Amino acid sequence: MFDFMKEKLYASVISDVLDRLGYRNQAMNAEIRPIYPEAVAVGRAMTVLTVDVYQVTSDPYRMEIESVDSLKPNDVLVACTNNSTRTCFWGELLSTAARARGARGAVIDGYTRDVKRIIQMGFPVFAAGIRPIDSMGRSLVVGYNVPIVCGEVCVRPGDIVFGDIDGVVVVPHEVENEVIPKAIEKATGENVARSELQKGAFLRDVYAKYGVL
Amino acid sequence: MFDFMKEKLYASVISDVLDRLGYRNQAMNAEIRPIYPEAVAVGRAMTVLTVDVYQVTSDPYRMEIESVDSLKPNDVLVACTNNSTRTCFWGELLSTAARARGARGAVIDGYTRDVKRIIQMGFPVFAAGIRPIDSMGRSLVVGYNVPIVCGEVCVRPGDIVFGDIDGVVVVPHEVENEVIPKAIEKATGENVARSELQKGAFLRDVYAKYGVL
Amino acid sequence: MFDFMKEKLYASVISDVLDRLGYRNQAMNAEIRPIYPEAVAVGRAMTVLTVDVYQVTSDPYRMEIESVDSLKPNDVLVACTNNSTRTCFWGELLSTAARARGARGAVIDGYTRDVKRIIQMGFPVFAAGIRPIDSMGRSLVVGYNVPIVCGEVCVRPGDIVFGDIDGVVVVPHEVENEVIPKAIEKATGENVARSELQKGAFLRDVYAKYGVL
Amino acid sequence: MFDFMKEKLYASVISDVLDRLGYRNQAMNAEIRPIYPEAVAVGRAMTVLTVDVYQVTSDPYRMEIESVDSLKPNDVLVACTNNSTRTCFWGELLSTAARARGARGAVIDGYTRDVKRIIQMGFPVFAAGIRPIDSMGRSLVVGYNVPIVCGEVCVRPGDIVFGDIDGVVVVPHEVENEVIPKAIEKATGENVARSELQKGAFLRDVYAKYGVL
Amino acid sequence: MFDFMKEKLYASVISDVLDRLGYRNQAMNAEIRPIYPEAVAVGRAMTVLTVDVYQVTSDPYRMEIESVDSLKPNDVLVACTNNSTRTCFWGELLSTAARARGARGAVIDGYTRDVKRIIQMGFPVFAAGIRPIDSMGRSLVVGYNVPIVCGEVCVRPGDIVFGDIDGVVVVPHEVENEVIPKAIEKATGENVARSELQKGAFLRDVYAKYGVL
Amino acid sequence: MFDFMKEKLYASVISDVLDRLGYRNQAMNAEIRPIYPEAVAVGRAMTVLTVDVYQVTSDPYRMEIESVDSLKPNDVLVACTNNSTRTCFWGELLSTAARARGARGAVIDGYTRDVKRIIQMGFPVFAAGIRPIDSMGRSLVVGYNVPIVCGEVCVRPGDIVFGDIDGVVVVPHEVENEVIPKAIEKATGENVARSELQKGAFLRDVYAKYGVL
């Protein structure tokens, strides 16, 4: 299913369908960007919550390790660092470990590092920035598989996450069966509108005819 | 004329000439970036003004459609969303429609979406960010061909807009006949300075000789 | 030495070693980014300090020229504009002049311009943004080879600067002989961890074994 | 009813009751402050929406006048300027006109002016700041009695607004009959807790006994 | 003249008159506030420009002392720190020295300290904030009696500065003879409008009659 | 000792003495303000660290209660919420409980509420803002008596905290015996300088004589 979604869909059409169903706050903010233009992450959210700390504690990676080791096939790790600019939650070794568990990507409202190698791996990471620091003594995982907010969107474990070059959209679990088919349908509709516009049609006529923009 | 400008000029040399003539606030701020590095947009400003709204109104795209359908050959659409991060003014279908009217690009102080396809089209869009949402229920066009501010620069309909990888510069209509020739002249001058510097000349000597930096 | 560092090291491993030695504020913030992904700048800091001004003074480039002409082989110019968004400190001619003096890059907590040509030159510039303006009448150099703060990190003349796609790290002069060898050692260690993770090992086991993350 | 609420209630206890009922985003953000410490505004929201503009239009105050003249007794005007820092929506003459219509206050996500005289009048204004400018040529009212967002809270016409020194809370119309009695009840409960704490009780015991904090 | 202005005028009416004459960017932004509500500063601008520095230099106060000692009767010191949050330009001893020279106030786009004693002195200081630090090793005065920008407004030596509880307005020297009489006239006009509004008149009628709002 | 300090000292003189000893980052930033002008908090830091959360958990106040109940006479509670604007850490009941334990104040890098009653109590609270919400379901205490950062200053349990109208300064435990006497001495020195300036002396002469500014 997620490979099919990856091939047929894109973030903006999913956002439009969610809008029509009244789910109007499902697209993460523009701070969260893919680390390479072709990155596409589709899967179920496995959420992580961190807190900024100000000392190196014993066993600083315990829950971080636990959370990443708990990833299951088709998961996308979604991390809420409360928009921290002091720490860096993600990196190459975590990407490697996540992929080994079958995860399909990572979305962080904070920073990643090791982006050269993560790009070489082709692991789709979406983050608010890049900084070459480690989390030790800067932040701790305090929970996982808990409700979080990432990029100003509520994300609960099991929600579908879809990220591409336009950004990241979250499909709440309870409406996924309604959203996905409608999104595929809308994607097709737009193709016709585009073609008429390319031939020189005015927007007013195309919109009157197809009702899409 | 605009093809010639696109070939011979670049944003920074135009900004320098405007500076010398006392027009020192003509370069948009650094938030507004091209969505692909090679994007160059040159043309006359067709301005649009939007307001953030908080309900879906009837006929939400009416003035947006009207404004895009009003584009003429050589226009560059310049949109002031008052730096909105809640909406997304631009996308692929609008790019397609704008190109069909002969427009040469779009500059938005807010967000665009559908960037993969816009890049495939080669339509030069400059924006403050990317977010996969639609404007319906988030913003409305309230005017076009009115004075606006975009990227902290006043833009009036008919001003010349020049955007490249260094950013976007606005040439007020009343000085365009003075600015363009001088910009071409300065571009040539710099080439000589560069060549001497490459050969190992000190800056103090090159600046004393050519007066450019 | 700097060519060797450029080949063997990367910013994040240097940051980790500095962390272990208690130098925990040596990685610049995420605002300062390379202007092209492959940019790597390694060398000794030659620092510059500027102030925003609001008039065109006589001889506006005097100290700027003096500072760039003072660059020595293996220097990296590091400029503190106090995060100015009003001016643009760097550009192509300065890059050309800096390279002619043997400098290995530039790091600015403000803006650069002429990025197309600087990328063509392959001169590694790290900056907080891009804007097509000149510094004349907008900022002045008020000192060089003085202690500064750039990207929230203290930089003193002679400190080692290492910038790559993950960001910029500063190695204080007094610990460089301790940091560089340890960084090379840690880089090797991670390669083993990565390989085990790729084969499917759990993070908890790899961390227990190698102590790196 | 509003005089009774003004006497018996305060913003924080209303916020707590809304929280318990699952309405957890009803307290405006901390940017919106009373212009004098004793200001208390309680009433029904009459909403206004403005857009920043960049030219002086004919009849610039038309809809602003219309909206203020439409105020009814017990209304609180709530204005969304989309957090504009370029304009100033409110002032003394508008306060005088609003009071003459029976309005009980004004809440603006932007600026007010004439605060000395408004304080002398004792008209409770809550705003994000103070600036001595007029709206003419800077912003226009584009709608009133429409849903808005003010201080990050959705406000619909007819919702109850309660502002005091702790900030502004919005009670959705549909739950006001549930919220107000519960808020009065909770206010009483706290008084007992406070008294025990004053006598030296530990928080753990008081919380165990009364369940309030 | 300045005592007369202090008695008869207020910042918002001066801003309105400047607006009508086309000087629409003369009111400082809302960050710059009086440190006590009754503060009123009226006089001619004596401007100061500072730069943030990162070391304690020899004779760190030299130009700061020189600038304050140069104050003349009826001056208002206006300081541009480029919005620094790292330093604190003003304090009690400088206020005492400034008053001894005959100065009528100080306006700083940065911080002040010693506010308790400055309030006791009744010296009108307008600042962007309060922080208990000294400028030594944090900033240096680099010029005075030069054009600056303070609170987003250009200020030249000799311009008239008027600050009260609504904020700070700058009257360019060349229009002061036109602005002051018109401001006094407008202040009178509003008094009549206010009185009619208090009696219950609708805004539309009062605006039609007096043309003020 | 703390009563004596409260009577004789003020934040800015302590900051100056810390500066001279090389402790130059001990004054909290200007965001953290007293909730009433006369508030003075002096005592030993009892630190608290919180994390923003996105669900109501069982026993949400457990560690918050524990931390406040652990306060000892002469403590000042200093809370790091990582600058959260989503929650409100402090309020009246906590102030009452803290005072009952002998605490001398609270400093929060986030929000407080119930300020009317806290002011009536005369309990000195310093905060980054005021918002009428509760922490339940918004944040949790995750540690106390741990090193934190508050207002950009490192605070360790036992450090001396001094807050007044100019802001909050932190005296590291290891230098308190050096700092306090020197601060008292400097406070005296300034009184003489002030008196000469009041009599009309020039700053240059007073600074030459006393070396204070």
PDB file of C-alpha atoms in Angstrom, chain B:
ATOM      1  CA  MET B   1      14.293  43.471 -24.142  1.00  0.00           C
ATOM      2  CA  PHE B   2      13.606  41.026 -21.326  1.00  0.00           C
ATOM      3  CA  ASP B   3      15.402  38.190 -23.113  1.00  0.00           C
ATOM      4  CA  PHE B   4      18.362  40.470 -23.592  1.00  0.00           C
ATOM      5  CA  MET B   5      18.328  41.458 -19.916  1.00  0.00           C
ATOM      6  CA  LYS B   6      18.066  37.820 -18.890  1.00  0.00           C
ATOM      7  CA  GLU B   7      21.160  37.016 -20.901  1.00  0.00           C
ATOM      8  CA  LYS B   8      23.355  39.979 -20.012  1.00  0.00           C
ATOM      9  CA  LEU B   9      22.413  40.987 -16.488  1.00  0.00           C
ATOM     10  CA  TYR B  10      22.189  39.623 -12.994  1.00  0.00           C
ATOM     11  CA  ALA B  11      20.441  40.816  -9.876  1.00  0.00           C
ATOM     12  CA  SER B  12      23.474  42.102  -7.994  1.00  0.00           C
ATOM     13  CA  VAL B  13      24.712  44.420 -10.733  1.00  0.00           C
ATOM     14  CA  ILE B  14      21.236  45.924 -11.090  1.00  0.00           C
ATOM     15  CA  SER B  15      21.124  46.450  -7.332  1.00  0.00           C
ATOM     16  CA  ASP B  16      24.487  48.242  -7.429  1.00  0.00           C
ATOM     17  CA  VAL B  17      23.341  50.631 -10.153  1.00  0.00           C
ATOM     18  CA  LEU B  18      20.118  51.374  -8.272  1.00  0.00           C
ATOM     19  CA  ASP B  19      22.228  52.085  -5.172  1.00  0.00           C
ATOM     20  CA  ARG B  20      24.347  54.659  -7.022  1.00  0.00           C
ATOM     21  CA  LEU B  21      21.184  56.413  -8.207  1.00  0.00           C
ATOM     22  CA  GLY B  22      19.948  56.619  -4.622  1.00  0.00           C
ATOM     23  CA  TYR B  23      17.372  53.814  -4.900  1.00  0.00           C
ATOM     24  CA  ARG B  24      18.740  51.824  -2.003  1.00  0.00           C
ATOM     25  CA  ASN B  25      15.767  49.701  -0.983  1.00  0.00           C
ATOM     26  CA  GLN B  26      15.074  47.777  -4.168  1.00  0.00           C
ATOM     27  CA  ALA B  27      16.425  44.308  -3.364  1.00  0.00           C
ATOM     28  CA  MET B  28      13.932  41.966  -1.748  1.00  0.00           C
ATOM     29  CA  ASN B  29      14.958  40.343   1.500  1.00  0.00           C
ATOM     30  CA  ALA B  30      16.737  37.016   1.655  1.00  0.00           C
ATOM     31  CA  GLU B  31      13.589  35.081   2.540  1.00  0.00           C
ATOM     32  CA  ILE B  32      12.461  35.079  -1.075  1.00  0.00           C
ATOM     33  CA  ARG B  33      14.383  32.419  -2.965  1.00  0.00           C
ATOM     34  CA  PRO B  34      14.154  30.745  -6.371  1.00  0.00           C
ATOM     35  CA  ILE B  35      12.696  27.230  -6.202  1.00  0.00           C
ATOM     36  CA  TYR B  36      15.498  25.969  -8.479  1.00  0.00           C
ATOM     37  CA  PRO B  37      19.006  27.445  -8.824  1.00  0.00           C
ATOM     38  CA  GLU B  38      18.804  28.305 -12.521  1.00  0.00           C
ATOM     39  CA  ALA B  39      15.495  30.186 -12.244  1.00  0.00           C
ATOM     40  CA  VAL B  40      15.626  33.664 -13.767  1.00  0.00           C
ATOM     41  CA  ALA B  41      12.500  35.822 -13.901  1.00  0.00           C
ATOM     42  CA  VAL B  42      12.539  39.130 -15.765  1.00  0.00           C
ATOM     43  CA  GLY B  43       9.513  41.172 -16.688  1.00  0.00           C
ATOM     44  CA  ARG B  44       6.985  43.772 -15.619  1.00  0.00           C
ATOM     45  CA  ALA B  45       5.273  43.436 -12.284  1.00  0.00           C
ATOM     46  CA  MET B  46       1.602  42.462 -12.214  1.00  0.00           C
ATOM     47  CA  THR B  47       0.896  42.756  -8.502  1.00  0.00           C
ATOM     48  CA  VAL B  48      -1.539  40.803  -6.324  1.00  0.00           C
ATOM     49  CA  LEU B  49      -2.583  41.383  -2.709  1.00  0.00           C
ATOM     50  CA  THR B  50      -4.097  38.689  -0.488  1.00  0.00           C
ATOM     51  CA  VAL B  51      -5.537  38.500   3.013  1.00  0.00           C
ATOM     52  CA  ASP B  52      -5.566  35.533   5.370  1.00  0.00           C
ATOM     53  CA  VAL B  53      -9.118  34.386   6.108  1.00  0.00           C
ATOM     54  CA  TYR B  54     -10.540  31.803   8.469  1.00  0.00           C
ATOM     55  CA  GLN B  55     -13.531  30.300   6.653  1.00  0.00           C
ATOM     56  CA  VAL B  56     -14.312  28.825   3.270  1.00  0.00           C
ATOM     57  CA  THR B  57     -16.321  31.437   1.420  1.00  0.00           C
ATOM     58  CA  SER B  58     -18.382  30.980  -1.713  1.00  0.00           C
ATOM     59  CA  ASP B  59     -16.365  31.413  -4.889  1.00  0.00           C
ATOM     60  CA  PRO B  60     -13.068  31.517  -2.998  1.00  0.00           C
ATOM     61  CA  TYR B  61     -10.876  31.696  -6.101  1.00  0.00           C
ATOM     62  CA  ARG B  62     -12.791  34.423  -7.966  1.00  0.00           C
ATOM     63  CA  MET B  63     -10.261  37.250  -7.783  1.00  0.00           C
ATOM     64  CA  GLU B  64      -7.307  34.880  -7.843  1.00  0.00           C
ATOM     65  CA  ILE B  65      -8.552  33.489 -11.162  1.00  0.00           C
ATOM     66  CA  GLU B  66      -9.295  36.984 -12.410  1.00  0.00           C
ATOM     67  CA  SER B  67      -5.820  38.215 -11.565  1.00  0.00           C
ATOM     68  CA  VAL B  68      -4.013  35.297 -13.197  1.00  0.00           C
ATOM     69  CA  ASP B  69      -6.236  35.452 -16.276  1.00  0.00           C
ATOM     70  CA  SER B  70      -5.340  39.158 -16.569  1.00  0.00           C
ATOM     71  CA  LEU B  71      -1.618  38.429 -17.000  1.00  0.00           C
ATOM     72  CA  LYS B  72      -0.108  39.739 -20.211  1.00  0.00           C
ATOM     73  CA  PRO B  73       3.024  38.671 -22.115  1.00  0.00           C
ATOM     74  CA  ASN B  74       6.226  39.660 -20.272  1.00  0.00           C
ATOM     75  CA  ASP B  75       4.464  40.069 -16.937  1.00  0.00           C
ATOM     76  CA  VAL B  76       5.894  38.693 -13.718  1.00  0.00           C
ATOM     77  CA  LEU B  77       3.223  38.107 -11.095  1.00  0.00           C
ATOM     78  CA  VAL B  78       4.337  39.569  -7.745  1.00  0.00           C
ATOM     79  CA  ALA B  79       2.174  38.587  -4.793  1.00  0.00           C
ATOM     80  CA  CYS B  80       2.000  40.144  -1.341  1.00  0.00           C
ATOM     81  CA  THR B  81       0.474  37.737   1.164  1.00  0.00           C
ATOM     82  CA  ASN B  82       1.779  39.889   4.008  1.00  0.00           C
ATOM     83  CA  ASN B  83       4.304  37.093   4.609  1.00  0.00           C
ATOM     84  CA  SER B  84       1.614  34.570   5.424  1.00  0.00           C
ATOM     85  CA  THR B  85       2.791  31.179   6.671  1.00  0.00           C
ATOM     86  CA  ARG B  86      -0.795  29.856   6.876  1.00  0.00           C
ATOM     87  CA  THR B  87      -1.579  29.698   3.192  1.00  0.00           C
ATOM     88  CA  CYS B  88       0.036  28.783  -0.082  1.00  0.00           C
ATOM     89  CA  PHE B  89      -0.653  31.177  -2.910  1.00  0.00           C
ATOM     90  CA  TRP B  90       0.985  29.476  -5.853  1.00  0.00           C
ATOM     91  CA  GLY B  91       1.155  26.078  -7.542  1.00  0.00           C
ATOM     92  CA  GLU B  92       1.465  24.124 -10.731  1.00  0.00           C
ATOM     93  CA  LEU B  93      -1.882  24.919 -12.330  1.00  0.00           C
ATOM     94  CA  LEU B  94      -1.410  28.625 -11.744  1.00  0.00           C
ATOM     95  CA  SER B  95       2.087  28.357 -13.229  1.00  0.00           C
ATOM     96  CA  THR B  96       0.663  26.601 -16.262  1.00  0.00           C
ATOM     97  CA  ALA B  97      -2.050  29.222 -16.661  1.00  0.00           C
ATOM     98  CA  ALA B  98       0.401  32.080 -16.184  1.00  0.00           C
ATOM     99  CA  ARG B  99       2.783  30.687 -18.783  1.00  0.00           C
ATOM    100  CA  ALA B 100      -0.101  30.266 -21.214  1.00  0.00           C
ATOM    101  CA  ARG B 101      -0.776  34.006 -20.882  1.00  0.00           C
ATOM    102  CA  GLY B 102       2.875  34.770 -21.618  1.00  0.00           C
ATOM    103  CA  ALA B 103       4.003  35.532 -18.074  1.00  0.00           C
ATOM    104  CA  ARG B 104       7.708  35.170 -17.294  1.00  0.00           C
ATOM    105  CA  GLY B 105       7.624  34.149 -13.664  1.00  0.00           C
ATOM    106  CA  ALA B 106       6.118  34.625 -10.230  1.00  0.00           C
ATOM    107  CA  VAL B 107       7.444  36.153  -7.005  1.00  0.00           C
ATOM    108  CA  ILE B 108       5.566  35.489  -3.766  1.00  0.00           C
ATOM    109  CA  ASP B 109       6.354  36.702  -0.255  1.00  0.00           C
ATOM    110  CA  GLY B 110       4.631  33.514   0.931  1.00  0.00           C
ATOM    111  CA  TYR B 111       4.570  29.881  -0.128  1.00  0.00           C
ATOM    112  CA  THR B 112       4.245  27.831  -3.290  1.00  0.00           C
ATOM    113  CA  ARG B 113       3.567  24.120  -3.773  1.00  0.00           C
ATOM    114  CA  ASP B 114       3.817  21.557  -6.587  1.00  0.00           C
ATOM    115  CA  VAL B 115       7.456  22.510  -6.919  1.00  0.00           C
ATOM    116  CA  LYS B 116       8.500  19.252  -8.588  1.00  0.00           C
ATOM    117  CA  ARG B 117       6.249  19.901 -11.564  1.00  0.00           C
ATOM    118  CA  ILE B 118       6.931  23.632 -11.674  1.00  0.00           C
ATOM    119  CA  ILE B 119      10.641  22.833 -11.902  1.00  0.00           C
ATOM    120  CA  GLN B 120       9.901  20.338 -14.688  1.00  0.00           C
ATOM    121  CA  MET B 121       8.050  23.124 -16.514  1.00  0.00           C
ATOM    122  CA  GLY B 122      11.019  25.438 -16.009  1.00  0.00           C
ATOM    123  CA  PHE B 123       8.748  28.221 -14.764  1.00  0.00           C
ATOM    124  CA  PRO B 124      10.791  30.593 -12.566  1.00  0.00           C
ATOM    125  CA  VAL B 125       9.034  30.910  -9.201  1.00  0.00           C
ATOM    126  CA  PHE B 126      10.530  32.809  -6.265  1.00  0.00           C
ATOM    127  CA  ALA B 127       8.923  32.215  -2.879  1.00  0.00           C
ATOM    128  CA  ALA B 128       9.492  32.408   0.857  1.00  0.00           C
ATOM    129  CA  GLY B 129       8.878  28.696   1.251  1.00  0.00           C
ATOM    130  CA  ILE B 130       7.075  25.555   0.219  1.00  0.00           C
ATOM    131  CA  ARG B 131       4.006  24.023   1.847  1.00  0.00           C
ATOM    132  CA  PRO B 132       1.578  21.502   0.369  1.00  0.00           C
ATOM    133  CA  ILE B 133      -1.629  23.382   1.178  1.00  0.00           C
ATOM    134  CA  ASP B 134      -4.270  25.168  -0.869  1.00  0.00           C
ATOM    135  CA  SER B 135      -5.432  28.763  -0.367  1.00  0.00           C
ATOM    136  CA  MET B 136      -9.141  27.884  -0.132  1.00  0.00           C
ATOM    137  CA  GLY B 137     -10.367  28.915   3.303  1.00  0.00           C
ATOM    138  CA  ARG B 138      -6.920  30.261   4.150  1.00  0.00           C
ATOM    139  CA  SER B 139      -6.538  33.392   2.041  1.00  0.00           C
ATOM    140  CA  LEU B 140      -8.304  35.484  -0.577  1.00  0.00           C
ATOM    141  CA  VAL B 141      -7.061  37.834  -3.258  1.00  0.00           C
ATOM    142  CA  VAL B 142      -8.375  41.292  -2.356  1.00  0.00           C
ATOM    143  CA  GLY B 143      -6.777  43.323  -5.134  1.00  0.00           C
ATOM    144  CA  TYR B 144      -4.457  43.246  -8.107  1.00  0.00           C
ATOM    145  CA  ASN B 145      -2.521  45.820 -10.018  1.00  0.00           C
ATOM    146  CA  VAL B 146      -2.239  47.812  -6.801  1.00  0.00           C
ATOM    147  CA  PRO B 147       0.922  48.986  -5.038  1.00  0.00           C
ATOM    148  CA  ILE B 148       2.239  46.292  -2.692  1.00  0.00           C
ATOM    149  CA  VAL B 149       5.265  45.479  -0.596  1.00  0.00           C
ATOM    150  CA  CYS B 150       6.963  42.163  -1.306  1.00  0.00           C
ATOM    151  CA  GLY B 151      10.135  41.088   0.448  1.00  0.00           C
ATOM    152  CA  GLU B 152      10.268  44.561   2.094  1.00  0.00           C
ATOM    153  CA  VAL B 153      10.376  46.324  -1.296  1.00  0.00           C
ATOM    154  CA  CYS B 154       7.611  48.534  -2.715  1.00  0.00           C
ATOM    155  CA  VAL B 155       6.397  47.131  -6.028  1.00  0.00           C
ATOM    156  CA  ARG B 156       4.042  49.033  -8.308  1.00  0.00           C
ATOM    157  CA  PRO B 157       2.381  47.593 -11.400  1.00  0.00           C
ATOM    158  CA  GLY B 158       4.743  48.041 -14.328  1.00  0.00           C
ATOM    159  CA  ASP B 159       7.986  48.131 -12.371  1.00  0.00           C
ATOM    160  CA  ILE B 160      10.640  45.816 -13.767  1.00  0.00           C
ATOM    161  CA  VAL B 161      11.343  42.723 -11.684  1.00  0.00           C
ATOM    162  CA  PHE B 162      14.603  40.797 -12.027  1.00  0.00           C
ATOM    163  CA  GLY B 163      15.114  37.604 -10.029  1.00  0.00           C
ATOM    164  CA  ASP B 164      17.986  35.148 -10.160  1.00  0.00           C
ATOM    165  CA  ILE B 165      19.929  32.961  -7.736  1.00  0.00           C
ATOM    166  CA  ASP B 166      21.050  36.028  -5.751  1.00  0.00           C
ATOM    167  CA  GLY B 167      17.456  37.176  -5.169  1.00  0.00           C
ATOM    168  CA  VAL B 168      14.942  39.607  -6.594  1.00  0.00           C
ATOM    169  CA  VAL B 169      15.503  43.271  -7.481  1.00  0.00           C
ATOM    170  CA  VAL B 170      12.817  45.775  -8.468  1.00  0.00           C
ATOM    171  CA  VAL B 171      13.582  48.588 -10.943  1.00  0.00           C
ATOM    172  CA  PRO B 172      11.085  51.444 -10.583  1.00  0.00           C
ATOM    173  CA  HIS B 173       9.456  52.204 -13.909  1.00  0.00           C
ATOM    174  CA  GLU B 174      10.655  55.821 -13.910  1.00  0.00           C
ATOM    175  CA  VAL B 175      14.345  54.939 -13.845  1.00  0.00           C
ATOM    176  CA  GLU B 176      14.452  51.838 -16.003  1.00  0.00           C
ATOM    177  CA  ASN B 177      15.897  53.685 -18.993  1.00  0.00           C
ATOM    178  CA  GLU B 178      18.743  54.901 -16.844  1.00  0.00           C
ATOM    179  CA  VAL B 179      19.351  51.706 -14.894  1.00  0.00           C
ATOM    180  CA  ILE B 180      19.495  49.065 -17.614  1.00  0.00           C
ATOM    181  CA  PRO B 181      22.296  50.602 -19.733  1.00  0.00           C
ATOM    182  CA  LYS B 182      24.363  51.408 -16.657  1.00  0.00           C
ATOM    183  CA  ALA B 183      23.964  47.879 -15.356  1.00  0.00           C
ATOM    184  CA  ILE B 184      25.270  46.447 -18.624  1.00  0.00           C
ATOM    185  CA  GLU B 185      28.227  48.780 -18.463  1.00  0.00           C
ATOM    186  CA  LYS B 186      29.056  47.842 -14.857  1.00  0.00           C
ATOM    187  CA  ALA B 187      28.838  44.117 -15.619  1.00  0.00           C
ATOM    188  CA  THR B 188      31.592  44.567 -18.192  1.00  0.00           C
ATOM    189  CA  GLY B 189      33.771  46.520 -15.792  1.00  0.00           C
ATOM    190  CA  GLU B 190      33.711  43.789 -13.228  1.00  0.00           C
ATOM    191  CA  ASN B 191      34.944  41.236 -15.671  1.00  0.00           C
ATOM    192  CA  VAL B 192      38.245  43.087 -15.946  1.00  0.00           C
ATOM    193  CA  ALA B 193      38.621  43.430 -12.200  1.00  0.00           C
ATOM    194  CA  ARG B 194      37.978  39.726 -11.753  1.00  0.00           C
ATOM    195  CA  SER B 195      40.640  38.839 -14.236  1.00  0.00           C
ATOM    196  CA  GLU B 196      43.284  40.930 -12.492  1.00  0.00           C
ATOM    197  CA  LEU B 197      42.355  39.476  -9.120  1.00  0.00           C
ATOM    198  CA  GLN B 198      42.626  35.977 -10.524  1.00  0.00           C
ATOM    199  CA  LYS B 199      46.143  36.793 -11.579  1.00  0.00           C
ATOM    200  CA  GLY B 200      46.997  37.676  -7.992  1.00  0.00           C
ATOM    201  CA  ALA B 201      46.452  41.454  -7.804  1.00  0.00           C
ATOM    202  CA  PHE B 202      45.658  42.873  -4.415  1.00  0.00           C
ATOM    203  CA  LEU B 203      42.153  44.222  -3.829  1.00  0.00           C
ATOM    204  CA  ARG B 204      43.498  47.654  -2.931  1.00  0.00           C
ATOM    205  CA  ASP B 205      45.103  47.989  -6.337  1.00  0.00           C
ATOM    206  CA  VAL B 206      42.144  46.659  -8.284  1.00  0.00           C
ATOM    207  CA  TYR B 207      39.711  48.859  -6.403  1.00  0.00           C
ATOM    208  CA  ALA B 208      41.925  51.900  -6.895  1.00  0.00           C
ATOM    209  CA  LYS B 209      42.008  51.162 -10.616  1.00  0.00           C
ATOM    210  CA  TYR B 210      38.402  50.180 -11.383  1.00  0.00           C
ATOM    211  CA  GLY B 211      36.410  51.431  -8.423  1.00  0.00           C
ATOM    212  CA  VAL B 212      34.310  48.298  -8.267  1.00  0.00           C
ATOM    213  CA  LEU B 213      34.018  45.640  -5.606  1.00  0.00           C
TER     214      LEU B 213
END
